[in-house]
Amino acid sequence: AQRVTQPEKLLSVFKGAPVELKCNYSYSGSPELFWYVQYSRQRLQLLLRHISRESIKGFTADLNKGETSFHLKKPFAQEEDSAMYYCALSGRRSNDYKLSFGAGTTVTVRA
Amino acid sequence: GAVVSQHPSWVICKSGTSVKIECRSLDFQATTMFWYRQFPKQSLMLMATSNEGSKATYEQGVEKDKFLINHASLTLSTLTVTSAHPEDSSFYICSADGLAEESGNEQFFGPGTRLTVL
């Protein structure tokens, strides 16, 4: 079974402060991890995925297999980062391509 | 970029009626589409995986006779909520699997359909 845990339901930070969204997972095979973002009144969209190892909108996430974590970080939060963030997992490499989502973290960046 | 549309964007129906929701991949072909349900301020719960030309695969606890899925072409999947009841009121979201080389294994999401059953 695959499971994604996002322990923080709400996260509030000031503009310019660092922000870290926690994500832990459990999966028996080789997982692929994603962060999806949903801005207010918009559809869900991919923010980044671990295989691409890139920074999107200043966000980075490193897969830590030892700790089974994929935390999302940004050193300086901006007001436009306020959104709902979902960590997701798929076992694509095992041909198990469906996504399992965490509960989501609502981020509010205050001026 | 890959775009997925859903129709209608919202629907209100009476209890006992059936409602059909369409999910279309507009500029790419999707062998696989997924149907999710999202309650207010909660996460997406996968309901079923829709494969073109074959039967859908339903997640545990999802009634296949209640939520009929048809994936008749590589660009269209439909979800029909049969004999809808107020507890079926929810936000239904579809996604399409972008298996094209440039998109890797990314899923592209539709804007969702708000169903309210009176």
Short mmCIF file of C-alpha atoms in Angstrom, two decimals:
data_model
loop_
_atom_site.label_atom_id
_atom_site.label_comp_id
_atom_site.label_asym_id
_atom_site.label_seq_id
_atom_site.Cartn_x
_atom_site.Cartn_y
_atom_site.Cartn_z
CA ALA A 1 0.00 0.00 0.00
CA GLN A 2 1.13 3.51 -0.65
CA ARG A 3 0.53 6.37 1.72
CA VAL A 4 1.47 10.03 1.84
CA THR A 5 1.44 12.03 5.05
CA GLN A 6 1.43 15.79 5.30
CA PRO A 7 1.40 16.53 9.01
CA GLU A 8 0.65 20.23 8.73
CA LYS A 9 -2.83 21.20 7.66
CA LEU A 10 -2.13 24.93 7.89
CA LEU A 11 1.08 26.88 7.58
CA SER A 12 1.35 30.63 7.99
CA VAL A 13 4.55 32.55 7.33
CA PHE A 14 5.57 36.13 6.76
CA LYS A 15 6.69 37.33 3.39
CA GLY A 16 10.41 36.82 2.99
CA ALA A 17 10.57 34.08 5.61
CA PRO A 18 11.58 30.52 4.75
CA VAL A 19 8.83 27.99 4.35
CA GLU A 20 9.02 24.21 4.58
CA LEU A 21 6.17 21.83 3.93
CA LYS A 22 6.67 18.36 5.27
CA CYS A 23 5.83 15.19 3.39
CA ASN A 24 6.51 11.62 4.40
CA TYR A 25 5.60 8.55 2.45
CA SER A 26 5.40 4.81 2.63
CA TYR A 27 5.72 2.62 -0.41
CA SER A 28 7.15 -0.82 -0.85
CA GLY A 29 8.65 -0.26 -4.28
CA SER A 30 10.50 2.58 -5.94
CA PRO A 31 8.30 5.67 -5.68
CA GLU A 32 8.05 8.80 -7.73
CA LEU A 33 7.23 11.86 -5.67
CA PHE A 34 5.49 15.04 -6.73
CA TRP A 35 4.34 18.33 -5.30
CA TYR A 36 1.13 19.73 -6.73
CA VAL A 37 -0.21 23.19 -6.03
CA GLN A 38 -3.74 24.55 -6.18
CA TYR A 39 -4.07 28.32 -6.18
CA SER A 40 -7.38 29.87 -5.23
CA ARG A 41 -10.07 29.05 -7.80
CA GLN A 42 -7.61 27.33 -10.08
CA ARG A 43 -7.06 23.75 -11.07
CA LEU A 44 -4.44 21.51 -9.56
CA GLN A 45 -1.10 21.82 -11.28
CA LEU A 46 2.26 20.17 -10.99
CA LEU A 47 4.83 22.19 -9.09
CA LEU A 48 7.76 19.84 -9.23
CA ARG A 49 8.75 16.17 -9.22
CA HIS A 50 11.75 14.53 -7.69
CA ILE A 51 13.11 13.00 -10.86
CA SER A 52 13.59 16.35 -12.53
CA ARG A 53 15.64 17.78 -9.65
CA GLU A 54 14.74 21.32 -10.63
CA SER A 55 13.66 24.43 -8.78
CA ILE A 56 10.28 25.84 -9.73
CA LYS A 57 9.20 29.28 -8.50
CA GLY A 58 12.02 29.10 -5.98
CA PHE A 59 10.78 25.83 -4.50
CA THR A 60 12.96 22.75 -4.15
CA ALA A 61 12.30 19.29 -2.78
CA ASP A 62 14.76 16.52 -2.15
CA LEU A 63 13.81 12.90 -1.91
CA ASN A 64 15.30 11.36 1.22
CA LYS A 65 14.85 7.63 0.93
CA GLY A 66 16.34 6.98 4.35
CA GLU A 67 13.78 9.16 6.06
CA THR A 68 11.11 8.46 3.40
CA SER A 69 10.55 12.17 3.06
CA PHE A 70 10.07 14.68 0.28
CA HIS A 71 9.83 18.04 2.02
CA LEU A 72 9.15 21.16 -0.02
CA LYS A 73 11.23 24.24 0.75
CA LYS A 74 11.53 27.84 -0.30
CA PRO A 75 14.01 30.20 1.32
CA PHE A 76 11.98 33.38 0.87
CA ALA A 77 8.20 33.05 0.70
CA GLN A 78 6.18 35.43 -1.43
CA GLU A 79 2.52 36.41 -1.10
CA GLU A 80 1.73 34.70 -4.39
CA ASP A 81 2.86 31.41 -2.84
CA SER A 82 -0.33 31.35 -0.78
CA ALA A 83 -2.10 28.18 -1.97
CA MET A 84 -2.92 24.60 -1.16
CA TYR A 85 0.00 22.23 -1.60
CA TYR A 86 -0.32 18.50 -2.07
CA CYS A 87 2.43 15.93 -1.90
CA ALA A 88 1.74 12.92 -4.11
CA LEU A 89 3.28 9.57 -4.85
CA SER A 90 3.09 7.12 -7.70
CA GLY A 91 4.83 3.88 -8.38
CA ARG A 92 5.33 4.63 -12.04
CA ARG A 93 8.51 2.66 -12.26
CA SER A 94 6.56 -0.34 -11.11
CA ASN A 95 3.90 0.43 -13.68
CA ASP A 96 1.62 1.53 -10.84
CA TYR A 97 0.93 4.96 -12.15
CA LYS A 98 -1.96 6.13 -10.02
CA LEU A 99 -1.31 9.04 -7.69
CA SER A 100 -1.86 8.95 -3.97
CA PHE A 101 -2.23 12.38 -2.44
CA GLY A 102 -1.47 13.64 1.01
CA ALA A 103 -4.08 15.58 2.91
CA GLY A 104 -2.69 18.87 1.74
CA THR A 105 -1.19 21.90 3.45
CA THR A 106 -2.73 25.33 3.15
CA VAL A 107 -0.01 27.95 3.03
CA THR A 108 -0.73 31.57 3.84
CA VAL A 109 2.00 34.11 3.28
CA ARG A 110 1.36 37.33 5.14
CA ALA A 111 2.75 40.71 4.19
CA GLY B 1 0.75 22.67 -23.02
CA ALA B 2 -1.55 19.80 -22.23
CA VAL B 3 -5.07 20.94 -21.36
CA VAL B 4 -7.87 18.95 -19.82
CA SER B 5 -11.41 20.26 -19.80
CA GLN B 6 -14.45 19.17 -17.85
CA HIS B 7 -18.10 19.76 -18.60
CA PRO B 8 -20.17 20.93 -16.93
CA SER B 9 -18.27 23.06 -14.44
CA TRP B 10 -21.16 22.85 -12.04
CA VAL B 11 -24.47 21.04 -11.92
CA ILE B 12 -27.43 20.98 -9.59
CA CYS B 13 -29.81 18.07 -9.79
CA LYS B 14 -32.66 16.49 -7.92
CA SER B 15 -32.18 13.39 -5.82
CA GLY B 16 -32.70 10.24 -7.87
CA THR B 17 -31.55 11.63 -11.19
CA SER B 18 -28.37 10.74 -13.03
CA VAL B 19 -25.66 13.19 -13.95
CA LYS B 20 -22.97 12.79 -16.59
CA ILE B 21 -19.63 14.59 -16.35
CA GLU B 22 -17.29 14.75 -19.32
CA CYS B 23 -13.52 14.90 -19.22
CA ARG B 24 -11.62 15.75 -22.39
CA SER B 25 -7.95 16.00 -23.22
CA LEU B 26 -7.88 18.88 -25.67
CA ASP B 27 -4.51 18.70 -27.32
CA PHE B 28 -3.19 15.26 -26.55
CA GLN B 29 -4.36 11.68 -26.42
CA ALA B 30 -4.83 10.07 -23.06
CA THR B 31 -4.86 6.32 -22.78
CA THR B 32 -5.53 6.65 -19.10
CA MET B 33 -7.69 9.12 -17.23
CA PHE B 34 -8.40 9.29 -13.54
CA TRP B 35 -11.45 10.38 -11.60
CA TYR B 36 -11.11 11.96 -8.17
CA ARG B 37 -13.49 13.25 -5.60
CA GLN B 38 -12.62 16.19 -3.38
CA PHE B 39 -14.54 17.34 -0.33
CA PRO B 40 -14.21 20.95 0.85
CA LYS B 41 -10.72 21.70 2.11
CA GLN B 42 -9.77 18.06 1.86
CA SER B 43 -7.50 16.05 -0.34
CA LEU B 44 -8.27 14.32 -3.61
CA MET B 45 -9.50 10.79 -3.28
CA LEU B 46 -8.97 8.58 -6.30
CA MET B 47 -12.22 6.95 -7.33
CA ALA B 48 -11.23 5.05 -10.43
CA THR B 49 -8.78 4.68 -13.25
CA SER B 50 -10.30 4.89 -16.70
CA ASN B 51 -8.57 3.07 -19.51
CA GLU B 52 -9.49 3.65 -23.13
CA GLY B 53 -11.24 0.67 -24.59
CA SER B 54 -11.47 -1.33 -21.41
CA LYS B 55 -13.29 -1.39 -18.10
CA ALA B 56 -12.42 1.10 -15.44
CA THR B 57 -10.57 0.04 -12.33
CA TYR B 58 -12.32 1.22 -9.19
CA GLU B 59 -10.72 1.94 -5.85
CA GLN B 60 -11.85 0.04 -2.80
CA GLY B 61 -15.12 1.35 -1.47
CA VAL B 62 -16.24 3.01 -4.68
CA GLU B 63 -19.44 1.54 -6.10
CA LYS B 64 -18.94 0.83 -9.78
CA ASP B 65 -22.68 0.64 -10.42
CA LYS B 66 -23.11 4.03 -8.80
CA PHE B 67 -20.29 5.76 -10.63
CA LEU B 68 -20.27 4.57 -14.22
CA ILE B 69 -17.15 5.36 -16.19
CA ASN B 70 -16.82 5.18 -19.96
CA HIS B 71 -13.61 5.89 -21.81
CA ALA B 72 -14.76 5.62 -25.38
CA SER B 73 -11.94 7.44 -27.08
CA LEU B 74 -8.41 8.63 -26.43
CA THR B 75 -9.67 12.11 -25.65
CA LEU B 76 -12.88 11.54 -23.72
CA SER B 77 -13.86 9.87 -20.49
CA THR B 78 -17.26 10.24 -18.84
CA LEU B 79 -18.37 9.75 -15.26
CA THR B 80 -22.07 9.18 -14.68
CA VAL B 81 -23.37 9.47 -11.17
CA THR B 82 -26.46 7.30 -11.21
CA SER B 83 -29.44 7.86 -8.96
CA ALA B 84 -27.66 10.71 -7.25
CA HIS B 85 -28.30 11.48 -3.59
CA PRO B 86 -27.30 14.45 -1.45
CA GLU B 87 -24.29 12.55 -0.10
CA ASP B 88 -22.93 12.40 -3.65
CA SER B 89 -22.60 16.17 -3.63
CA SER B 90 -18.93 16.89 -4.09
CA PHE B 91 -16.25 18.27 -6.36
CA TYR B 92 -15.30 15.77 -9.05
CA ILE B 93 -11.97 16.16 -10.76
CA CYS B 94 -10.51 14.25 -13.66
CA SER B 95 -6.94 14.01 -14.82
CA ALA B 96 -5.28 12.63 -17.88
CA ASP B 97 -2.00 10.82 -17.98
CA GLY B 98 0.46 12.61 -20.21
CA LEU B 99 2.57 9.76 -21.42
CA ALA B 100 4.20 11.83 -24.10
CA GLU B 101 7.95 11.91 -23.81
CA GLU B 102 8.10 15.59 -22.98
CA SER B 103 5.59 15.34 -20.12
CA GLY B 104 6.98 12.20 -18.59
CA ASN B 105 4.54 10.77 -16.12
CA GLU B 106 2.77 14.00 -15.27
CA GLN B 107 -0.98 14.00 -14.79
CA PHE B 108 -2.87 16.98 -16.16
CA PHE B 109 -5.91 17.98 -14.19
CA GLY B 110 -9.25 19.31 -15.27
CA PRO B 111 -10.85 22.29 -13.52
CA GLY B 112 -13.35 20.10 -11.71
CA THR B 113 -17.13 19.79 -11.65
CA ARG B 114 -19.18 20.88 -8.66
CA LEU B 115 -22.14 18.55 -8.17
CA THR B 116 -24.93 19.52 -5.83
CA VAL B 117 -27.74 17.06 -5.30
CA LEU B 118 -30.87 18.51 -3.74
#
